[in-house]
PDB file of C-alpha atoms in Angstrom:
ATOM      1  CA  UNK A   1       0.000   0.000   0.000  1.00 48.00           C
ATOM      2  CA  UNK A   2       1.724   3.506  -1.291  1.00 49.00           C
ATOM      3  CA  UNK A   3       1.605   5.767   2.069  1.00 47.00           C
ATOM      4  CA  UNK A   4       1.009   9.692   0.828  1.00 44.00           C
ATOM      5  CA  UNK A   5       2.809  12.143   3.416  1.00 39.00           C
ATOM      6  CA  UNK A   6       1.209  16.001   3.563  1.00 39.00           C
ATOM      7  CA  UNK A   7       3.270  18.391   4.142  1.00 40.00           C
ATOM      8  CA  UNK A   8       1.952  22.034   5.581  1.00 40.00           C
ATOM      9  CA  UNK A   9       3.906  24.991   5.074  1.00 38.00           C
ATOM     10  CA  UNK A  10       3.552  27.402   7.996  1.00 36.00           C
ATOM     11  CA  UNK A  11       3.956  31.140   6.902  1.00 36.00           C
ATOM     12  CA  UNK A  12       7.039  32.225   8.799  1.00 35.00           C
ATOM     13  CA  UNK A  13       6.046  35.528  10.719  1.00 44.00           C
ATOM     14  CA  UNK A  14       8.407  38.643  10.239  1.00 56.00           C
ATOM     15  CA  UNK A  15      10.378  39.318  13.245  1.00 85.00           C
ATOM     16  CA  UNK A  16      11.716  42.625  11.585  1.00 96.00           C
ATOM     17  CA  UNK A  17       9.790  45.651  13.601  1.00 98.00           C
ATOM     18  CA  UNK A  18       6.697  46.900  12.061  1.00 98.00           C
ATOM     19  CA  UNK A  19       5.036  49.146  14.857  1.00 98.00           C
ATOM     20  CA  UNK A  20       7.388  52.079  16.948  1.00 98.00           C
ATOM     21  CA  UNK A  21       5.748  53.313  19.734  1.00 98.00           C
ATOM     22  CA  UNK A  22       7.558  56.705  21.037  1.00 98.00           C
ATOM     23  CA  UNK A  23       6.684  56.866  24.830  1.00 98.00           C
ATOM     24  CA  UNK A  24       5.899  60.589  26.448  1.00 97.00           C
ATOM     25  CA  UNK A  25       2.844  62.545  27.312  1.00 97.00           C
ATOM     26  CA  UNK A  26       0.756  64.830  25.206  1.00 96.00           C
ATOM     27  CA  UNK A  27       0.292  68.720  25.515  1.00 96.00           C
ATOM     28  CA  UNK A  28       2.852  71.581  25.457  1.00 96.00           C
ATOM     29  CA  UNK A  29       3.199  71.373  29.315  1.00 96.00           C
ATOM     30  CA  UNK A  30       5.344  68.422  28.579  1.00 97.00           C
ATOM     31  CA  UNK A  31       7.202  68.515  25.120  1.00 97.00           C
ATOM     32  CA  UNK A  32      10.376  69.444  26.330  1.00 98.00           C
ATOM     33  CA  UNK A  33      10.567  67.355  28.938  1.00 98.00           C
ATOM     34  CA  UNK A  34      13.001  64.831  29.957  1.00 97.00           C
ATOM     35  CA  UNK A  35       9.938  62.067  29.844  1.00 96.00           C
ATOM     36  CA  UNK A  36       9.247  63.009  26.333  1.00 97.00           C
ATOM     37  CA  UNK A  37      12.675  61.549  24.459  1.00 98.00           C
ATOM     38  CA  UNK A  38      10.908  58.575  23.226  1.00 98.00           C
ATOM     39  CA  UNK A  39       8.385  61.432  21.540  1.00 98.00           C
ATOM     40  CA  UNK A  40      11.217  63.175  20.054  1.00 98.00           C
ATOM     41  CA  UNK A  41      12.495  60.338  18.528  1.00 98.00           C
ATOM     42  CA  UNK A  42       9.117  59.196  16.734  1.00 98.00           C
ATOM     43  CA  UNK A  43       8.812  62.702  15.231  1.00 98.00           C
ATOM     44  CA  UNK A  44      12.347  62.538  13.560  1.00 98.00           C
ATOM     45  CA  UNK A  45      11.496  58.719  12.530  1.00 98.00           C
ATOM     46  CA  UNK A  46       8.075  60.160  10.635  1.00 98.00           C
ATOM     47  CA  UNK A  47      10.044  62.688   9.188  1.00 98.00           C
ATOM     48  CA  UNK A  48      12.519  59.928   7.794  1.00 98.00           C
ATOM     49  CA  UNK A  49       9.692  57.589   6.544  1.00 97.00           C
ATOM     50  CA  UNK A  50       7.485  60.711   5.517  1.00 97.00           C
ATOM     51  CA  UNK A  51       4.455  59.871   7.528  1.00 98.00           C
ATOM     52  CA  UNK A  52       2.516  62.397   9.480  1.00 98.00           C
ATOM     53  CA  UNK A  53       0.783  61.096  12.548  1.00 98.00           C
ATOM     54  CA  UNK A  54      -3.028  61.842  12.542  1.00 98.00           C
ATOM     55  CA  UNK A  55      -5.478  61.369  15.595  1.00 98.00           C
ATOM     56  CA  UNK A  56      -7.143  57.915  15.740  1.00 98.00           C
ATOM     57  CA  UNK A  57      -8.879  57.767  19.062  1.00 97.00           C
ATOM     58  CA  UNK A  58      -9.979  54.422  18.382  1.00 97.00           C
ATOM     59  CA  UNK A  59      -5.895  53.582  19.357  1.00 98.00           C
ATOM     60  CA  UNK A  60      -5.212  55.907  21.882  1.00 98.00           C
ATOM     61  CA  UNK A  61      -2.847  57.811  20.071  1.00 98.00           C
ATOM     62  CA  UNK A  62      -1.496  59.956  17.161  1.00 98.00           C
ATOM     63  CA  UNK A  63      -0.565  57.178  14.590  1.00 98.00           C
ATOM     64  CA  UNK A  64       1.644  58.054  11.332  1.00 98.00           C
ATOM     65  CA  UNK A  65       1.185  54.652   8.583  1.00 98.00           C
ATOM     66  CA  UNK A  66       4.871  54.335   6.505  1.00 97.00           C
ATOM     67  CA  UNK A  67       6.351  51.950   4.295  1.00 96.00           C
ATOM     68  CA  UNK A  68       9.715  50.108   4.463  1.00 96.00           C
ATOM     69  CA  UNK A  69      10.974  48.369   1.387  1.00 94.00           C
ATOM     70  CA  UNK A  70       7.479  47.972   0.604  1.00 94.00           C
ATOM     71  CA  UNK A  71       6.194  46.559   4.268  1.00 95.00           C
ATOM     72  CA  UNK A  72       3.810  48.445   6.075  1.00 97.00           C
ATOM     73  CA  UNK A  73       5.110  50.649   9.179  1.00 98.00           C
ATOM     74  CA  UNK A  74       3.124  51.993  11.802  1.00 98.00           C
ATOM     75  CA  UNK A  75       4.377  54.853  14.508  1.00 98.00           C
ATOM     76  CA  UNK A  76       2.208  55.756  17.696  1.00 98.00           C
ATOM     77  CA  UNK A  77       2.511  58.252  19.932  1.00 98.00           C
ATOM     78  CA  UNK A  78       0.066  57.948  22.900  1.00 98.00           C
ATOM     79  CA  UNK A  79      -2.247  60.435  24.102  1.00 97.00           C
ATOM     80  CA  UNK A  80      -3.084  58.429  27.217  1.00 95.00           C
ATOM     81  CA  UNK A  81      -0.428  59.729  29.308  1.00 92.00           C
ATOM     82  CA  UNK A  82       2.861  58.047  30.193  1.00 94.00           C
ATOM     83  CA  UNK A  83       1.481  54.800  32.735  1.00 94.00           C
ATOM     84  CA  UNK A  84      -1.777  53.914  30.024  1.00 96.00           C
ATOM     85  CA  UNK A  85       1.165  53.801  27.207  1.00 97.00           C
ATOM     86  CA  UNK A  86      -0.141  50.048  26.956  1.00 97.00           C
ATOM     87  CA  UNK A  87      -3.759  51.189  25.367  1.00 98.00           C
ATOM     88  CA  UNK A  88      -2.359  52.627  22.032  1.00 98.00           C
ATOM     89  CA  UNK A  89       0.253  49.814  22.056  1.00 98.00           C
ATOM     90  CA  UNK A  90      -1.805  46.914  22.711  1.00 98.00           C
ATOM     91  CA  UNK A  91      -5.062  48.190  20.512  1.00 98.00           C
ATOM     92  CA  UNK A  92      -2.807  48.795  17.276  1.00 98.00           C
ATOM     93  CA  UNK A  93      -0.587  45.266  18.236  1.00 98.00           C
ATOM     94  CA  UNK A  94      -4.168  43.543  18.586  1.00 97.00           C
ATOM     95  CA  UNK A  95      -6.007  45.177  15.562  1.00 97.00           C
ATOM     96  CA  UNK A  96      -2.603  44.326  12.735  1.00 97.00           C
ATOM     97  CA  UNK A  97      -2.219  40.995  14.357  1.00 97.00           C
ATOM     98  CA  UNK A  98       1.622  41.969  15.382  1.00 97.00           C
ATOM     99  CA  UNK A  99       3.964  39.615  17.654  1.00 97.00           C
ATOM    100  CA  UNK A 100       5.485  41.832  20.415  1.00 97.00           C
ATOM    101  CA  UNK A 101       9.065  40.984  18.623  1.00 97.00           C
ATOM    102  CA  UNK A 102       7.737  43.136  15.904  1.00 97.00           C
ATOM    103  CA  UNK A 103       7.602  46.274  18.208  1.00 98.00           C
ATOM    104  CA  UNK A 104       9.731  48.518  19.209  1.00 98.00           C
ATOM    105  CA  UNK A 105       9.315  51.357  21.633  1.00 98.00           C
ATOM    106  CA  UNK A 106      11.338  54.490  22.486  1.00 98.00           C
ATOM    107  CA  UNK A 107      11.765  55.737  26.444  1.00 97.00           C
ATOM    108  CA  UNK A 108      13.673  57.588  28.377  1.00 96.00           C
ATOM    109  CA  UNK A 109      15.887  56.132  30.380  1.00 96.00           C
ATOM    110  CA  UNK A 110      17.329  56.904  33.860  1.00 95.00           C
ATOM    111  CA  UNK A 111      20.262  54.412  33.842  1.00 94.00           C
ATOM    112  CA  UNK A 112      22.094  55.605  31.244  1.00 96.00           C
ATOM    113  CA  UNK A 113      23.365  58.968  31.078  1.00 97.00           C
ATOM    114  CA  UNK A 114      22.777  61.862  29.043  1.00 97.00           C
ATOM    115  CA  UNK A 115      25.103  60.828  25.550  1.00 95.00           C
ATOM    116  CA  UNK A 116      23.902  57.052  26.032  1.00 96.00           C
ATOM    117  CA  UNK A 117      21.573  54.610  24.395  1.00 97.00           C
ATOM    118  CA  UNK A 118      21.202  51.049  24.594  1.00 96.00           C
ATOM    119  CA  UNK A 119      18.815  48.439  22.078  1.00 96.00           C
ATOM    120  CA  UNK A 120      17.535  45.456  23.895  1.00 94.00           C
ATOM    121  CA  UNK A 121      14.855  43.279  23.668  1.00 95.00           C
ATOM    122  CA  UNK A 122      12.764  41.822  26.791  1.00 94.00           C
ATOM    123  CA  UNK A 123      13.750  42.115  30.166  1.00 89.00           C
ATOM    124  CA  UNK A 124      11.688  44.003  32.893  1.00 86.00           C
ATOM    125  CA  UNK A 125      10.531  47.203  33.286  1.00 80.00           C
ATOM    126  CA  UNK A 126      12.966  48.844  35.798  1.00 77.00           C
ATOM    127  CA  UNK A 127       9.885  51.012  37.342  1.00 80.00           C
ATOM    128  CA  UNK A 128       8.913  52.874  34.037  1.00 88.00           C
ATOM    129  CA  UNK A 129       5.435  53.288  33.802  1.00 90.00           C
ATOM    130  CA  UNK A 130       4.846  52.994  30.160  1.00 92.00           C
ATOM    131  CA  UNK A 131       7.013  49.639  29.644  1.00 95.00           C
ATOM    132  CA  UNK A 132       5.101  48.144  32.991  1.00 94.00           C
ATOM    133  CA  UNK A 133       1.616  49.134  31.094  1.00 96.00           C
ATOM    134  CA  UNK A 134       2.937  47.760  27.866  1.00 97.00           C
ATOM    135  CA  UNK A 135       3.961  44.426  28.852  1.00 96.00           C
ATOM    136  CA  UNK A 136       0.898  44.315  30.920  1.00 96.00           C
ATOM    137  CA  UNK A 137      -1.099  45.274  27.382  1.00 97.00           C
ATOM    138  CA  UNK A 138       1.088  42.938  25.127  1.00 97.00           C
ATOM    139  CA  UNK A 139       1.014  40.059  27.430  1.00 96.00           C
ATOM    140  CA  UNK A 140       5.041  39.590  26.859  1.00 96.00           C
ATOM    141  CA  UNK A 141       8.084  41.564  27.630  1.00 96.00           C
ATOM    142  CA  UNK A 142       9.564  40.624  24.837  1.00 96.00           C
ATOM    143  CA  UNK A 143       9.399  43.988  22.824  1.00 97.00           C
ATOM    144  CA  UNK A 144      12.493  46.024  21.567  1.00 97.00           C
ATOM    145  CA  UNK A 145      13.219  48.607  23.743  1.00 97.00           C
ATOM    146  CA  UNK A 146      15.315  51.804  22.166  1.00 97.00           C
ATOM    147  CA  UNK A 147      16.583  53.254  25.426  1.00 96.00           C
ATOM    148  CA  UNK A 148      17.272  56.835  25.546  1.00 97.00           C
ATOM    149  CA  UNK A 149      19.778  58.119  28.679  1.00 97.00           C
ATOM    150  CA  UNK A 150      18.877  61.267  30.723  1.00 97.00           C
ATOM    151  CA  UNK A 151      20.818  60.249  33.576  1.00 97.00           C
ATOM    152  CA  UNK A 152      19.482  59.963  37.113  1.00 96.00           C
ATOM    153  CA  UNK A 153      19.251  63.100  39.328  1.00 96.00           C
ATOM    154  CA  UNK A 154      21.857  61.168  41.748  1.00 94.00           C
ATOM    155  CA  UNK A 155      24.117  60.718  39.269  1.00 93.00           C
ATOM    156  CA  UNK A 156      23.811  64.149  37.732  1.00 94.00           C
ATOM    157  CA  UNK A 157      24.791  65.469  41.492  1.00 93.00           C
ATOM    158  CA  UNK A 158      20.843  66.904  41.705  1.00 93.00           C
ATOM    159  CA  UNK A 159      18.508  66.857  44.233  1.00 93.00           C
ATOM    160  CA  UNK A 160      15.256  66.338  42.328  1.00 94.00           C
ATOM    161  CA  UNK A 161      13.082  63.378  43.302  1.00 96.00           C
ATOM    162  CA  UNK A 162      12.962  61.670  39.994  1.00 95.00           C
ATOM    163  CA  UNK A 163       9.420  62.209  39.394  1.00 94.00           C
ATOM    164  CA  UNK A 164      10.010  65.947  39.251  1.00 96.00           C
ATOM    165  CA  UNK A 165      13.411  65.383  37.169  1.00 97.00           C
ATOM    166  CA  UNK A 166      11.436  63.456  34.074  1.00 96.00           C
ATOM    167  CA  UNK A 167       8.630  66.545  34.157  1.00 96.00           C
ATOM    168  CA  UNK A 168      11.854  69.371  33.402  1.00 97.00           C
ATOM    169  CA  UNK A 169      13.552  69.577  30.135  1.00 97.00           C
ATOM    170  CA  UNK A 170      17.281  68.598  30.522  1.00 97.00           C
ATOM    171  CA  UNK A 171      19.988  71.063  31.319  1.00 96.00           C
ATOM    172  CA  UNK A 172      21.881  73.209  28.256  1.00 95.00           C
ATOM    173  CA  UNK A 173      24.766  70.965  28.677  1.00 94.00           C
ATOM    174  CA  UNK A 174      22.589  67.792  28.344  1.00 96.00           C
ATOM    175  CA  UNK A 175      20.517  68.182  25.317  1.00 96.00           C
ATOM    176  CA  UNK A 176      23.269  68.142  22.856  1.00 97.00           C
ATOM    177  CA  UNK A 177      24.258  64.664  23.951  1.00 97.00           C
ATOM    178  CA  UNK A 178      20.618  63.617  23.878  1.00 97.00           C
ATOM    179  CA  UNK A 179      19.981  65.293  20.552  1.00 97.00           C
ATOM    180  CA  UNK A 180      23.185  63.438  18.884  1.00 97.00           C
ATOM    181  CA  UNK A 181      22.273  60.182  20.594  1.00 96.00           C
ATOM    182  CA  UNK A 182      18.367  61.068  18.421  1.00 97.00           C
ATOM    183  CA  UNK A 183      20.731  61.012  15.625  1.00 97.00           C
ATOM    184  CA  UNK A 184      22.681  57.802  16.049  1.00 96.00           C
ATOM    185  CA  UNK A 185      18.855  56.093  16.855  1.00 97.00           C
ATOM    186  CA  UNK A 186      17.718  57.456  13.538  1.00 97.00           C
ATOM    187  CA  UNK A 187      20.379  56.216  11.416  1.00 97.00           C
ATOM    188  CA  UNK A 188      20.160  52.272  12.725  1.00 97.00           C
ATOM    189  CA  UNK A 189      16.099  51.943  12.548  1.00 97.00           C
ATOM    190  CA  UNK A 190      16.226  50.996   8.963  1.00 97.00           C
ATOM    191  CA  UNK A 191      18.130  48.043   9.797  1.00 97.00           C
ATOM    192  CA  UNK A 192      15.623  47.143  12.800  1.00 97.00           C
ATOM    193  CA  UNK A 193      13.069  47.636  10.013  1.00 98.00           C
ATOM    194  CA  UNK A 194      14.406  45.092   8.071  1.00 97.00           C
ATOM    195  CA  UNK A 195      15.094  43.191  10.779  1.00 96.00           C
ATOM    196  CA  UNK A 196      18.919  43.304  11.118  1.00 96.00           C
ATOM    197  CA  UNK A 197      19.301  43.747  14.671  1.00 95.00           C
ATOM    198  CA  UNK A 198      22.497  42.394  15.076  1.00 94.00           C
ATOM    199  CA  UNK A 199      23.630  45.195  12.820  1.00 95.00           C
ATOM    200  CA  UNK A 200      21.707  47.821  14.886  1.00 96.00           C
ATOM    201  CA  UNK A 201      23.170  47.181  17.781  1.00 94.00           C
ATOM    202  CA  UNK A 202      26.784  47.118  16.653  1.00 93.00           C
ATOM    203  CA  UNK A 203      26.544  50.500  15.134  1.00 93.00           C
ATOM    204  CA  UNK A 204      24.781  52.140  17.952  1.00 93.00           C
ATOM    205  CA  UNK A 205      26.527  50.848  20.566  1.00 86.00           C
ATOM    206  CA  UNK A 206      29.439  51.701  19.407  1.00 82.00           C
ATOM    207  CA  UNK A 207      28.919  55.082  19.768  1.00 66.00           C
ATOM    208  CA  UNK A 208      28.687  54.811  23.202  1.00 63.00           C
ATOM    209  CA  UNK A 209      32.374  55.169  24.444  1.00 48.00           C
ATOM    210  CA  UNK A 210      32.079  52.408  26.983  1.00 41.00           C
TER     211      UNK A 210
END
């Protein structure tokens, strides 16, 4: 008797990233604050992919739609404030059917200092609000994670509580080395977007003088 074997192909899902979520909180009250780097970065990123971010309440954010090499790109920035970052995140990750490996999202971060900037993927949320609602929304920590330094009052020699240091713009000497770390980000996302991260991270990282 002649035995027939099936064979099912799987589609193989795209790990490169295909939704950037820039973490900060809306109005003019906080735009040039500290808490708003991963905002800064998503506006340069929509300038690179020439997408302009619209209102769409239905996902909790302003959302610009791009292309990459002809794959669809989506950018959020949420208008829920910085600790219901998750809504916009999880509604747009839900509603394109993404994996959370296909996300990446841009914060501020206190453990690197001004000049610094790290790529990772998973790991836990260190106390940030938005990253604790977005692994809470996504169901995974296993997101990208473009990290951002502003340095930690402590470390900076200030004597803010950090609460009130991420709600004040950075000092003049400080925003240069967070603008030219914007730059470095800017020029490695196309790799992410084509899902080279191994690339990504060698050419940001080594920018980073440790």
């Amino acid at each position: 008797m002649r035995r027939v074997f099936c064979v099912l192909y799987m589609p193989i899902m795209s790990t490169a990233i295909r939704l950037i979520a820039g973490l900060g909180n809306p109005g003019p009250d906080y735009e040039t604050t500290r808490h708003n780097a991963g905002f800064w970065l998503a506006d340069h990123l929509a300038d690179d992919l020439r997408a302009t971010f619209a209102l769409e309440k239905s996902f909790f954010g302003m959302v610009a739609k791009a292309r990459h090499a002809g794959d669809s790109v989506l950018l959020v920035k949420p208008i829920t404030y910085m600790n219901r970052s998750g809504q916009a995140v999880g509604a747009l990750a839900r509603f394109y059917k993404l994996a959370p490996e296909q996300v990446l999202v841009l914060h501020d971060e206190l453990d690197l200092l001004p000049g610094q900037v790290k790529l990772k993927q998973g790991g836990g949320h260190a106390g940030h609000n938005g990253l604790k609602d977005i692994q809470a929304a996504l169901g995974s920590p296993n997101f990208w994670r473009l990290r951002i330094g502003i340095g930690h009052p402590r470390t900076l020699g200030l004597a803010q509580q950090v609460a009130d240091f991420v709600l004040h713009p950075p000092r003049r000497d400080e925003q240069p080395a967070i603008d030219e770390v914007i730059q470095r980000c800017r020029a490695v996302v196309p790799a992410m977007l084509d899902g080279d991260f191994a690339l990504a991270t060698r050419q940001l990282h080594s920018g980073n003088g440790a």
